[in-house]
mmCIF file of C-alpha atoms and ligand atoms in Angstrom:
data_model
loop_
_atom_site.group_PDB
_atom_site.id
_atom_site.type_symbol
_atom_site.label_atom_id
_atom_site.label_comp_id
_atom_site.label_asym_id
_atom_site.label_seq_id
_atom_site.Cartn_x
_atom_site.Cartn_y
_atom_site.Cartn_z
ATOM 1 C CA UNK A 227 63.414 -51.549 -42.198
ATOM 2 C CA UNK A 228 65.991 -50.483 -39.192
ATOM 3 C CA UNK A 229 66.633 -47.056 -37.889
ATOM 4 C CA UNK A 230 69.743 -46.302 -36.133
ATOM 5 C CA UNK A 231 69.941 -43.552 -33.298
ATOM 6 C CA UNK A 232 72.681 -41.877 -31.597
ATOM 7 C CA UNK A 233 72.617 -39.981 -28.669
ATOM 8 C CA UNK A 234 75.836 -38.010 -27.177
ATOM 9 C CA UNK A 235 73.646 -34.756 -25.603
ATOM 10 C CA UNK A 236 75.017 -35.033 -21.888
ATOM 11 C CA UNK A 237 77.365 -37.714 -20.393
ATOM 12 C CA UNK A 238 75.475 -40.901 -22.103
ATOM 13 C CA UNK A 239 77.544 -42.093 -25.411
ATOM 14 C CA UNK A 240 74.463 -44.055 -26.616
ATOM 15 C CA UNK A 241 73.265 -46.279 -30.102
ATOM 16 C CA UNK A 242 70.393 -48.127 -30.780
ATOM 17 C CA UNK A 243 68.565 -49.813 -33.349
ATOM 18 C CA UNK A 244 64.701 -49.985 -33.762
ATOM 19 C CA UNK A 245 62.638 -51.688 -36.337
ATOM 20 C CA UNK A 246 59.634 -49.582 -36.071
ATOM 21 C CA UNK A 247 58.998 -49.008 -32.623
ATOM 22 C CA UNK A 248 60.644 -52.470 -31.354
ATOM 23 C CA UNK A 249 64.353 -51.604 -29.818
ATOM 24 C CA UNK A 250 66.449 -54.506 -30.939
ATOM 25 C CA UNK A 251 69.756 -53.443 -29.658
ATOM 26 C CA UNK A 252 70.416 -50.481 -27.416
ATOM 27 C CA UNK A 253 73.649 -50.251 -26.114
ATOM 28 C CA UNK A 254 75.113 -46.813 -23.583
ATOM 29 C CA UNK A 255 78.161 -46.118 -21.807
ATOM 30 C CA UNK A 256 78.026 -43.265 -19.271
ATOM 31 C CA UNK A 257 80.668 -41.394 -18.226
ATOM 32 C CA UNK A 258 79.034 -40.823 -14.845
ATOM 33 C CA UNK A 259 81.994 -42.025 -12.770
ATOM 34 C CA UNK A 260 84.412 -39.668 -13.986
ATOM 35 C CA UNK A 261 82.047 -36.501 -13.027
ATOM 36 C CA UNK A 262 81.375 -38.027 -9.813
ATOM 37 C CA UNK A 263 83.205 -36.296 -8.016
ATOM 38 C CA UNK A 264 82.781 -33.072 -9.166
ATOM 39 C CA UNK A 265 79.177 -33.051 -8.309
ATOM 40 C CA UNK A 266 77.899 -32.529 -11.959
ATOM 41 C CA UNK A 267 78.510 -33.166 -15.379
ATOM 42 C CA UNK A 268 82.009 -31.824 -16.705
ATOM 43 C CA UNK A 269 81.859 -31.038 -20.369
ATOM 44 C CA UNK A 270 85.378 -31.935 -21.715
ATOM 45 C CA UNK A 271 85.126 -35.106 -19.914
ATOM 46 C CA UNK A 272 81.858 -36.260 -21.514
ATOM 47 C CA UNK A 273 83.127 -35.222 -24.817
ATOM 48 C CA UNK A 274 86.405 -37.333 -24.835
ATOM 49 C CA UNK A 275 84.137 -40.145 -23.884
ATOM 50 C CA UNK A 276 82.053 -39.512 -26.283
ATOM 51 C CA UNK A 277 85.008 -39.599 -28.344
ATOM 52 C CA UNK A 278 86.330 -42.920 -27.592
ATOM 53 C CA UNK A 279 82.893 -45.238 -27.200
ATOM 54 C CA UNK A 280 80.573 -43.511 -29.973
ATOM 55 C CA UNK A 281 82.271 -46.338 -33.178
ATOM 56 C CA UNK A 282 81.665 -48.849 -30.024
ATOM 57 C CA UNK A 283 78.352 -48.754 -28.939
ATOM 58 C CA UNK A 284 77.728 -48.691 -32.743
ATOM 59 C CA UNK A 285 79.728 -51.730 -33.734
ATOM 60 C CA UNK A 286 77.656 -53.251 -30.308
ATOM 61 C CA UNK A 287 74.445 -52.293 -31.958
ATOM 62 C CA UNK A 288 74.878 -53.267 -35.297
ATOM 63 C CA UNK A 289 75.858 -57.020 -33.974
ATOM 64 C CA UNK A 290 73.476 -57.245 -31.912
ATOM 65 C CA UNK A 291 70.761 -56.556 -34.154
ATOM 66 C CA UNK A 292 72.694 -59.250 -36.229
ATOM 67 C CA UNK A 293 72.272 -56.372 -39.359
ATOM 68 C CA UNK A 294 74.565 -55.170 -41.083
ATOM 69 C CA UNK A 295 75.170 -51.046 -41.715
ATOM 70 C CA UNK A 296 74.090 -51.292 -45.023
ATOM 71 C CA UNK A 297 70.402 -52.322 -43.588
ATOM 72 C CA UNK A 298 70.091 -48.919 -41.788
ATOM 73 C CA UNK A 299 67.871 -46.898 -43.565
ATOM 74 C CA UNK A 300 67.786 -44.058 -41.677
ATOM 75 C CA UNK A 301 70.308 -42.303 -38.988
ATOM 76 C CA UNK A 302 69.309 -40.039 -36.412
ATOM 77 C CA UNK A 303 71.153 -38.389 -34.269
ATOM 78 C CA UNK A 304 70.298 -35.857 -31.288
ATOM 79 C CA UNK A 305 71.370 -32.207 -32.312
ATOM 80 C CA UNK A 306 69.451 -30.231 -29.749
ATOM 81 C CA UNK A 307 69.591 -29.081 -27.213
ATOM 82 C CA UNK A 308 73.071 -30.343 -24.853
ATOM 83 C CA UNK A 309 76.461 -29.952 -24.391
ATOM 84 C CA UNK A 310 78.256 -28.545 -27.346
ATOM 85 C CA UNK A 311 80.914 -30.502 -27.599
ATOM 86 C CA UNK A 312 78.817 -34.256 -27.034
ATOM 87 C CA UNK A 313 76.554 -33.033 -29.607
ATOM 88 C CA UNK A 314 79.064 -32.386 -31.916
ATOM 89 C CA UNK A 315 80.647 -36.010 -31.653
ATOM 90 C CA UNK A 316 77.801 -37.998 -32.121
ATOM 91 C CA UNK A 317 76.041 -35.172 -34.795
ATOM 92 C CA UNK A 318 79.162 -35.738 -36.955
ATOM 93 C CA UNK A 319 79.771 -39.360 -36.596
ATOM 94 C CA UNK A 320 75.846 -39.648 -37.425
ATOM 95 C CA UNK A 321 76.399 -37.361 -40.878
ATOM 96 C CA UNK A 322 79.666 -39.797 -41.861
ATOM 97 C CA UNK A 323 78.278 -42.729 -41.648
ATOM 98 C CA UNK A 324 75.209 -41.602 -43.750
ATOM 99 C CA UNK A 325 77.358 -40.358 -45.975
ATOM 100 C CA UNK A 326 79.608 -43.620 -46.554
ATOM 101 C CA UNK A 327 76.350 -45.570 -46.060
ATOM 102 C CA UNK A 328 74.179 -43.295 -48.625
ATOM 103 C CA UNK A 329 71.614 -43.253 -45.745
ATOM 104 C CA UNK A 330 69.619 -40.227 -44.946
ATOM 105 C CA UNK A 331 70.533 -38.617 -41.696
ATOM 106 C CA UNK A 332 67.920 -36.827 -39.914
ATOM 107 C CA UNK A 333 68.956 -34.225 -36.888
ATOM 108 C CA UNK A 334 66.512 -35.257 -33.380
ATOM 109 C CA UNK A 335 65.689 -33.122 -30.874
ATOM 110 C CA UNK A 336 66.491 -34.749 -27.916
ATOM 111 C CA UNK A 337 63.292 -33.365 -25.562
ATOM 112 C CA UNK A 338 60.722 -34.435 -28.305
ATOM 113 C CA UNK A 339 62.630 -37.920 -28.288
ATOM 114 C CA UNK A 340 62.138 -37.801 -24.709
ATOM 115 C CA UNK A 341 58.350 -37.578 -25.341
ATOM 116 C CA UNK A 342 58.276 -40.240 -27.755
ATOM 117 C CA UNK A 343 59.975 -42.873 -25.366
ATOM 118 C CA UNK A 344 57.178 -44.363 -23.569
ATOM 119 C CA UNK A 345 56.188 -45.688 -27.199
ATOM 120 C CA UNK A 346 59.104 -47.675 -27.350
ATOM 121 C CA UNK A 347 58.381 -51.234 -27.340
ATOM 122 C CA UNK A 348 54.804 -51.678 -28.014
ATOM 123 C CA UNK A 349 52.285 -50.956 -30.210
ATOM 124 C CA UNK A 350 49.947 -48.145 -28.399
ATOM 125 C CA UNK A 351 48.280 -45.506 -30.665
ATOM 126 C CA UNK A 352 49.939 -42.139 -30.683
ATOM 127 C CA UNK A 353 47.433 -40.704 -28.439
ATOM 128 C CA UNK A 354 47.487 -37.074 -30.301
ATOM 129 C CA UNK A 355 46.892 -34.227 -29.236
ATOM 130 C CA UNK A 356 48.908 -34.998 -25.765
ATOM 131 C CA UNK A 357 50.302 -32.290 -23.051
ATOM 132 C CA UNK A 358 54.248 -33.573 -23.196
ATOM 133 C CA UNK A 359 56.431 -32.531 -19.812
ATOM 134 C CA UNK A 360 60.222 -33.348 -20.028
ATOM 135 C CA UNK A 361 61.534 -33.485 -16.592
ATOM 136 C CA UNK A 362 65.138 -33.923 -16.423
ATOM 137 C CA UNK A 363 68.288 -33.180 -15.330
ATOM 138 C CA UNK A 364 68.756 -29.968 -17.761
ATOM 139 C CA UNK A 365 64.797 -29.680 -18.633
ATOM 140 C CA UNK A 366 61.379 -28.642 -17.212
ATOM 141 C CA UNK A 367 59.255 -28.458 -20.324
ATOM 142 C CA UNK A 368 55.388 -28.747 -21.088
ATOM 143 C CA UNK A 369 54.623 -28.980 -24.292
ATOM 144 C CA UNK A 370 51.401 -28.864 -26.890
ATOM 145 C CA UNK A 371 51.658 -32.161 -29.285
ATOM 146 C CA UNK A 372 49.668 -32.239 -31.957
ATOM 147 C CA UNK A 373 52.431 -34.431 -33.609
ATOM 148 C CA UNK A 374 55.969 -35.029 -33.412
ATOM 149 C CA UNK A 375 56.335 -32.859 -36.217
ATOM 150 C CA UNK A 376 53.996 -30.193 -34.493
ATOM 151 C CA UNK A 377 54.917 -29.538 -30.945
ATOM 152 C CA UNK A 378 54.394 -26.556 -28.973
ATOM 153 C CA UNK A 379 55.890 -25.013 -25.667
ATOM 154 C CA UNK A 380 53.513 -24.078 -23.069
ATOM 155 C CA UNK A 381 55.874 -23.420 -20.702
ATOM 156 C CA UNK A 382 59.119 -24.160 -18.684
ATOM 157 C CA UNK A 383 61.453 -23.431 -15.910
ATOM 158 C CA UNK A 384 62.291 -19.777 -15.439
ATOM 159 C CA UNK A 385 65.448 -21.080 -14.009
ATOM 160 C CA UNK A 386 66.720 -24.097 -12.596
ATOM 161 C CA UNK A 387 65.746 -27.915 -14.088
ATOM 162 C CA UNK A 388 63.521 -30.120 -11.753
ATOM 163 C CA UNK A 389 66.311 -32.561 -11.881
ATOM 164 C CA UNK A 390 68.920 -29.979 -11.560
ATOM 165 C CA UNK A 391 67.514 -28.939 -8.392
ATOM 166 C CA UNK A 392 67.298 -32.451 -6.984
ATOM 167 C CA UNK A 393 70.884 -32.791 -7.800
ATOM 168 C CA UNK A 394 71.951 -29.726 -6.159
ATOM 169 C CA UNK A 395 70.136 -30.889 -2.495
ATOM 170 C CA UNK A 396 71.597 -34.206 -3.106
ATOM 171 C CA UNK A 397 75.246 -32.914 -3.065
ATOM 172 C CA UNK A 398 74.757 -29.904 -0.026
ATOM 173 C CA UNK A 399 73.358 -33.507 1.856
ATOM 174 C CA UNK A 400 76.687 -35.406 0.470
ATOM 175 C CA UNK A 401 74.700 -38.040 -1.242
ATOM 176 C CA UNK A 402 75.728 -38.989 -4.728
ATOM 177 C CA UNK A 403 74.981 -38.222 -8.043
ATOM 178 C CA UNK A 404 72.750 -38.142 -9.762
ATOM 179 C CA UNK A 405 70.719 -36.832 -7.082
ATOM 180 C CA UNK A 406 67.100 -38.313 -7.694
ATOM 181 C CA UNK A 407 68.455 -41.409 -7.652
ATOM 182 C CA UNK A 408 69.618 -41.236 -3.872
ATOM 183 C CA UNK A 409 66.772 -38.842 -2.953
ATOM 184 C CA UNK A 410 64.384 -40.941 -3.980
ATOM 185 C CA UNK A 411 65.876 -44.082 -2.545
ATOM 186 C CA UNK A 412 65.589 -42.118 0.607
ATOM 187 C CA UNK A 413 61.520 -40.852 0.609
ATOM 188 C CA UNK A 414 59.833 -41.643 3.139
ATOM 189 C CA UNK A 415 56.200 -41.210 3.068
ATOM 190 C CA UNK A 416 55.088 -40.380 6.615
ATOM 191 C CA UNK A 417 57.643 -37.367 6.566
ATOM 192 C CA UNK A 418 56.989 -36.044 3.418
ATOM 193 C CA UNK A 419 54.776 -32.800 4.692
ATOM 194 C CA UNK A 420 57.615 -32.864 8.050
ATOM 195 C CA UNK A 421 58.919 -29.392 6.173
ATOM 196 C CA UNK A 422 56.798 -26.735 4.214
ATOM 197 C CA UNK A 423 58.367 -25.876 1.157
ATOM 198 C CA UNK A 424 57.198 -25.130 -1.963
ATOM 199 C CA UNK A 425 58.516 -24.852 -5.644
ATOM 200 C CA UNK A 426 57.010 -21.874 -7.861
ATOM 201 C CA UNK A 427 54.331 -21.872 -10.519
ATOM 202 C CA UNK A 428 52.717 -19.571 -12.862
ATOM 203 C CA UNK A 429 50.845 -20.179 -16.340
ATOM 204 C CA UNK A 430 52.625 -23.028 -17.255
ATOM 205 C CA UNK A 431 55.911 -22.313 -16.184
ATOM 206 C CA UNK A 432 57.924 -23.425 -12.490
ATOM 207 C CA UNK A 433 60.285 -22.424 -10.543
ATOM 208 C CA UNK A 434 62.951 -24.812 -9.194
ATOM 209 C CA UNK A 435 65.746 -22.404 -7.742
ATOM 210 C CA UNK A 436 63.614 -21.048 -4.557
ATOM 211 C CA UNK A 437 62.841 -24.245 -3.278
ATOM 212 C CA UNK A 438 66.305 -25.442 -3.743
ATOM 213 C CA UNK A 439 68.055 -22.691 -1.658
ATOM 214 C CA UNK A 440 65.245 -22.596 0.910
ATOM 215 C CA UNK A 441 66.003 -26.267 1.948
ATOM 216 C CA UNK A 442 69.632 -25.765 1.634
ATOM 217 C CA UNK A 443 69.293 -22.964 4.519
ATOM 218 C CA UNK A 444 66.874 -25.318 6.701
ATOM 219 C CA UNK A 445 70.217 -27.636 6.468
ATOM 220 C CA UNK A 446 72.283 -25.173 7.931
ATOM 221 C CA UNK A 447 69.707 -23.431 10.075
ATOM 222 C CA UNK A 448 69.312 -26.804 11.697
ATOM 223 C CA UNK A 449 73.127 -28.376 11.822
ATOM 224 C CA UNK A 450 73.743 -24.725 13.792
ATOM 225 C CA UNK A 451 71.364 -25.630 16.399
ATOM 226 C CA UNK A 452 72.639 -28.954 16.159
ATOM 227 C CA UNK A 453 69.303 -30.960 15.722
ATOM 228 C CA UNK A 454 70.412 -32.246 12.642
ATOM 229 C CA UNK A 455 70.338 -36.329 12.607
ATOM 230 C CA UNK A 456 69.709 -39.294 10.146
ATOM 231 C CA UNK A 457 66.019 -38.344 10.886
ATOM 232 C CA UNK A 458 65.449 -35.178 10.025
ATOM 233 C CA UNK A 459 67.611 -35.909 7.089
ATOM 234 C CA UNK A 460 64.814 -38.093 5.874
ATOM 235 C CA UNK A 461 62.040 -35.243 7.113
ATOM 236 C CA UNK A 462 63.952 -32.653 5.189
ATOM 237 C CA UNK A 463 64.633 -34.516 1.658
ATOM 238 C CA UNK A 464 61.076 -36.155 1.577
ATOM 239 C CA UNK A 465 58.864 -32.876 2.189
ATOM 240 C CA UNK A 466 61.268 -31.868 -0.845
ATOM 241 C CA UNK A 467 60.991 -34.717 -2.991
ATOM 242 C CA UNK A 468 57.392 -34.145 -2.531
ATOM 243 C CA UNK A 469 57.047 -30.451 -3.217
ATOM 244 C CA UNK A 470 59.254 -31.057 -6.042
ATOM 245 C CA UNK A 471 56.787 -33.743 -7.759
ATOM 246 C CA UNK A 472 53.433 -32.609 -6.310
ATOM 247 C CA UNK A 473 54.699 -29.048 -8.081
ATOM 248 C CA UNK A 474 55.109 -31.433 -12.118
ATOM 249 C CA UNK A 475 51.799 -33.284 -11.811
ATOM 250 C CA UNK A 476 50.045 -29.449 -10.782
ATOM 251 C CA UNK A 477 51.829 -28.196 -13.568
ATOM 252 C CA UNK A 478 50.508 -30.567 -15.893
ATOM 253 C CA UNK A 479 46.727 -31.296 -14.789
ATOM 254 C CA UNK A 480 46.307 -27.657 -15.230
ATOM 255 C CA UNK A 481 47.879 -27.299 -18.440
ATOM 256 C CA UNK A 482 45.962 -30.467 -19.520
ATOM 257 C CA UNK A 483 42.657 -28.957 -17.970
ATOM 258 C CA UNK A 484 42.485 -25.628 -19.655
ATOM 259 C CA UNK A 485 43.444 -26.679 -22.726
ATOM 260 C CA UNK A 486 40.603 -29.484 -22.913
ATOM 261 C CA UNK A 487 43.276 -31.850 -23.341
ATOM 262 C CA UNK A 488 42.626 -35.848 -22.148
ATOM 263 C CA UNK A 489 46.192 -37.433 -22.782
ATOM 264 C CA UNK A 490 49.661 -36.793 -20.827
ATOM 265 C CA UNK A 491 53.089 -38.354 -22.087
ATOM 266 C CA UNK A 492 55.354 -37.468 -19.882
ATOM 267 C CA UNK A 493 59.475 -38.367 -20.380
ATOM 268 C CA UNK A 494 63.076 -38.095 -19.008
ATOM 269 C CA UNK A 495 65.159 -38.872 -16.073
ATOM 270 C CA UNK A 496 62.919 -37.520 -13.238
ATOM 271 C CA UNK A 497 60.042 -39.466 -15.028
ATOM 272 C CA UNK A 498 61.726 -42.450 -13.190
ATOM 273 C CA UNK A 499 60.858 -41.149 -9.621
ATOM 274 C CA UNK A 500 58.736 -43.575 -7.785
ATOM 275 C CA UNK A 501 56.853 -40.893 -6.203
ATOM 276 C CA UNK A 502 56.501 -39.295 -9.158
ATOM 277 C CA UNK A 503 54.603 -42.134 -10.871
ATOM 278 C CA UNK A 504 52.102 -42.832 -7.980
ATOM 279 C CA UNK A 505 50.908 -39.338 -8.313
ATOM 280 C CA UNK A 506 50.501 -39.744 -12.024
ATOM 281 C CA UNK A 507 48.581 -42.861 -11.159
ATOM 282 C CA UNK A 508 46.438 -41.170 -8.931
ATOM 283 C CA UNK A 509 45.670 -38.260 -11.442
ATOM 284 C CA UNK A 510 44.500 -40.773 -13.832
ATOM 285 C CA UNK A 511 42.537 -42.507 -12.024
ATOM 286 C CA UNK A 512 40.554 -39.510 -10.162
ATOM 287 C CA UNK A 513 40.472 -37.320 -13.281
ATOM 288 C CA UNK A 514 39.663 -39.276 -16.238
ATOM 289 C CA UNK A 515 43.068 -38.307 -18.145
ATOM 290 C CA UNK A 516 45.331 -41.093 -19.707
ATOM 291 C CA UNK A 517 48.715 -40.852 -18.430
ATOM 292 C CA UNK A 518 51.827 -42.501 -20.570
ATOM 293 C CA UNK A 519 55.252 -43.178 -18.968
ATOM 294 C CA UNK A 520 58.187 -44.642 -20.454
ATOM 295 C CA UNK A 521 59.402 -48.178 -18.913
ATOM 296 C CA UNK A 522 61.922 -47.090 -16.370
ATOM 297 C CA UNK A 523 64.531 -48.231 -19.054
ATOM 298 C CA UNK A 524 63.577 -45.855 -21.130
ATOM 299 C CA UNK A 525 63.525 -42.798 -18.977
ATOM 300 C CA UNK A 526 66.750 -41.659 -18.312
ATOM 301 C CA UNK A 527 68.898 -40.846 -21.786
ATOM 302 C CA UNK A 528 69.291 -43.180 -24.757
ATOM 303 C CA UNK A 529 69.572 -43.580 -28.156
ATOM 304 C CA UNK A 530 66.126 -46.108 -28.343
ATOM 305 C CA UNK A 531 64.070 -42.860 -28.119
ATOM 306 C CA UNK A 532 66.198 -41.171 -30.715
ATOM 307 C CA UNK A 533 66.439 -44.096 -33.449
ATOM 308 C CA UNK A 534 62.443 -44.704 -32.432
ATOM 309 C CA UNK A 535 61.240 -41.065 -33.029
ATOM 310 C CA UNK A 536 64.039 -40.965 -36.709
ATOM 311 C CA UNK A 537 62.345 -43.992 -37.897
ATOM 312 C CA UNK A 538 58.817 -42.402 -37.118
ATOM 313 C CA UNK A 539 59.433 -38.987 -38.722
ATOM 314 C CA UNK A 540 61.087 -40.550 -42.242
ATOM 315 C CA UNK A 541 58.614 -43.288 -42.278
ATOM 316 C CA UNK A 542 55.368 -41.611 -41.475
ATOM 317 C CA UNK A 543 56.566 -37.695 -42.099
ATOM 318 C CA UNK A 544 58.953 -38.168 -45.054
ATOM 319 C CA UNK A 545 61.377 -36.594 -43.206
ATOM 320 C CA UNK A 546 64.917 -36.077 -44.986
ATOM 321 C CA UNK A 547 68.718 -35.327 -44.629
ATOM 322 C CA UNK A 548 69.818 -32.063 -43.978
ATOM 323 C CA UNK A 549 73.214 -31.852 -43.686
ATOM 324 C CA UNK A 550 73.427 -28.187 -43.196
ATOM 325 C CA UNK A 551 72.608 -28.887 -39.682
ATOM 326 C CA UNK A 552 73.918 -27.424 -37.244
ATOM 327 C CA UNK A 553 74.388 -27.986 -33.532
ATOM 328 C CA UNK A 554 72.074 -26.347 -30.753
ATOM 329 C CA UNK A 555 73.893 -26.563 -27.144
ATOM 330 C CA UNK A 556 72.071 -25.596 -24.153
HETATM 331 O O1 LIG B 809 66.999 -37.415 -18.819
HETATM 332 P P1 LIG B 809 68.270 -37.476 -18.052
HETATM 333 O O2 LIG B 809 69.010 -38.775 -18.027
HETATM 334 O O3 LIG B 809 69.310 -36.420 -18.557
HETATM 335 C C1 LIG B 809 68.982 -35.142 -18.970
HETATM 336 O O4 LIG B 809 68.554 -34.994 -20.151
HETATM 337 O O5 LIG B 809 69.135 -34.246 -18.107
HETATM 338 O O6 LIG B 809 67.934 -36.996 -16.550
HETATM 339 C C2 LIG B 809 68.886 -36.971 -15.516
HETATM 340 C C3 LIG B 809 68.223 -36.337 -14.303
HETATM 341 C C4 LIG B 809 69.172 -36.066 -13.139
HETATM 342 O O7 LIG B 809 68.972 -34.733 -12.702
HETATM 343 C C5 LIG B 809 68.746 -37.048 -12.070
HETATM 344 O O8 LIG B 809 68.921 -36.579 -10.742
HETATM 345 C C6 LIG B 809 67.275 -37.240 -12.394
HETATM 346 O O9 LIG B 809 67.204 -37.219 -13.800
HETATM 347 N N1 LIG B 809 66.759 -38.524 -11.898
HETATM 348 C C7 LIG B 809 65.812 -38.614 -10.943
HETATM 349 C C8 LIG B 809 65.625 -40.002 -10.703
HETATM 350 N N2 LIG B 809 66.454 -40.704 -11.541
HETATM 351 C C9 LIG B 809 67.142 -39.763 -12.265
HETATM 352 N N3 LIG B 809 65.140 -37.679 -10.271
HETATM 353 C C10 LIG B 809 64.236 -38.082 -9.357
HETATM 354 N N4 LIG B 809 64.019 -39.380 -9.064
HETATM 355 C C11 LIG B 809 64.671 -40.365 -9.716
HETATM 356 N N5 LIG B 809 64.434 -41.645 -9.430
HETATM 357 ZN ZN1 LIG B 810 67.494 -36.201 -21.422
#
């Protein structure tokens, strides 16, 4: 039996097909290029892309799964949470084709699909209960899963994203975006406590905003003296990177710790950070927890995780077809 998953939340117009937990076609286009410039995501653009690739990166999936529709047996599609307009495009093409197809459609939150990517692609136990954290370009989440139909939020940003705030430094530095990508590409190890800054933290939530602004102001504070060079470039974005990812894996050992809880699945674009993933190595490997991260394929949006986690919840959960669904943007 095949699932089919779309995914139109931000600027990736994506489709996939899974058999189980095996992808066997997963095809995106991003609109990336066309936001570029603007430093961020533009709605209206990502929804006329959406527009004009969602029937394509379908007809892409279906042959190269060499199926045909009528072997779906399930369609999910992300409804929450993202940009209203995306999620209406791919929400609605999702409910038409289950309708011509007679094929229950099932609506997929797109941070618990997050969770359920490093599953994709091979056959490890759900390791329930699990502390989730969805780090991403709109999302800091931790989460409680007892299962993907029981999930719990422990905390969050009070304000801006992990990723978001990576993207911001990235542009006040002129790099590209998106912004991990380029500040990451750029960490340097020996300079990464060159600067003291540090994100916030309390309970279970963060704080992404402070530390953003504060190295923002170091930029200036130093270009007006003028001892601003390729150098301390490097000194500047690496003690951030590392506040920044030192601040997730804190977040998460405690929440892990006072809840009693062994396992960690962590998921989404940030997830992809190199410095990121040593950490997590090294928590697992001083403190007994089992860490699970999706391949690096899987980290950044797609419609694998969506298609994975619709064929999970109707196989396993009985999940059906509401078609009273609505639409949750951000
Ligand atoms: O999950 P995702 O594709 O979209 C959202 O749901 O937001 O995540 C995109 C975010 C962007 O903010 C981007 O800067 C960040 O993930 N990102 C990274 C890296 N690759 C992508 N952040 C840090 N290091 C990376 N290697
Ligand atoms: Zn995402």
């Amino acid at each position: 039996m095949h699932a089919l998953g779309i995914e139109t939340s931000c600027d990736e117009t994506s489709c996939a097909i899974v058999k189980g937990r095996k992808v066997v076609a997963n095809f995106t286009v991003s609109s990336l290029r066309y936001h570029k410039r603007y430093g961020g995501i533009v709605p209206e653009i990502a929804t006329r892309n959406h527009l004009k690739f969602i029937d394509k990166v379908s007809l892409l999936a279906i042959r190269k799964a060499k199926i045909d529709f009528k072997d779906i047996k399930v369609i999910g599609a992300t409804y929450k949470p993202g940009l209203l307009g995306a999620l209406l495009v791919g929400v609605n093409f999702a409910k038409a084709l289950s309708l011509a197809l007679g094929k229950p459609f099932l609506g997929i939150n797109h941070l618990h699909a997050h969770l359920f990517s490093p599953f994709l692609d091979n056959r490890i136990p759900f390791p329930f209960p699990f502390i989730g954290l969805v780090a991403s370009g709109g999302h800091t989440e931790i989460f409680l899963v007892k299962d993907f139909t029981q999930i719990k939020l422990l905390g969050r940003t009070t304000d801006d994203a992990c990723g978001e705030a990576f993207d911001k430094v990235a542009r006040a530095f002129g790099l590209g975006y998106p912004g991990g990508v380029y500040i990451d590409k750029i960490y340097s190890p020996d300079f990464k406590e060159s600067f003291s800054f540090r994100c916030g933290r309390k309970g279970f939530n963060f704080s992404f905003s402070g530390v953003k602004t504060a190295v923002i102001y170091k930029k200036s504070e130093l270009e007006k003296e003028k001892k601003m060079d390729r150098g301390t470039k490097i000194k500047i974005l690496s003690s951030f990177q590392e506040s920044v990812v030192k601040t997730l894996v804190e977040g998460i050992e405690e929440a892990a710790t006072k809840l009693g809880i062994r396992n960690i699945v962590c998921g989404g674009g940030v997830v992809a950070n190199r410095r990121l993933r040593e950490l997590l190595k090294d928590l697992e490997k001083k403190k007994k927890f089992k860490i699970f991260l999706p391949s690096l394929a899987y980290t950044t949006d797609n419609a694998a995780m969506v298609a994975g986690l619709a064929f999970y919840l109707y196989n396993k959960r009985g999940k059906v077809s509401n078609f009273n669904l609505e639409v949750e943007a951000n």
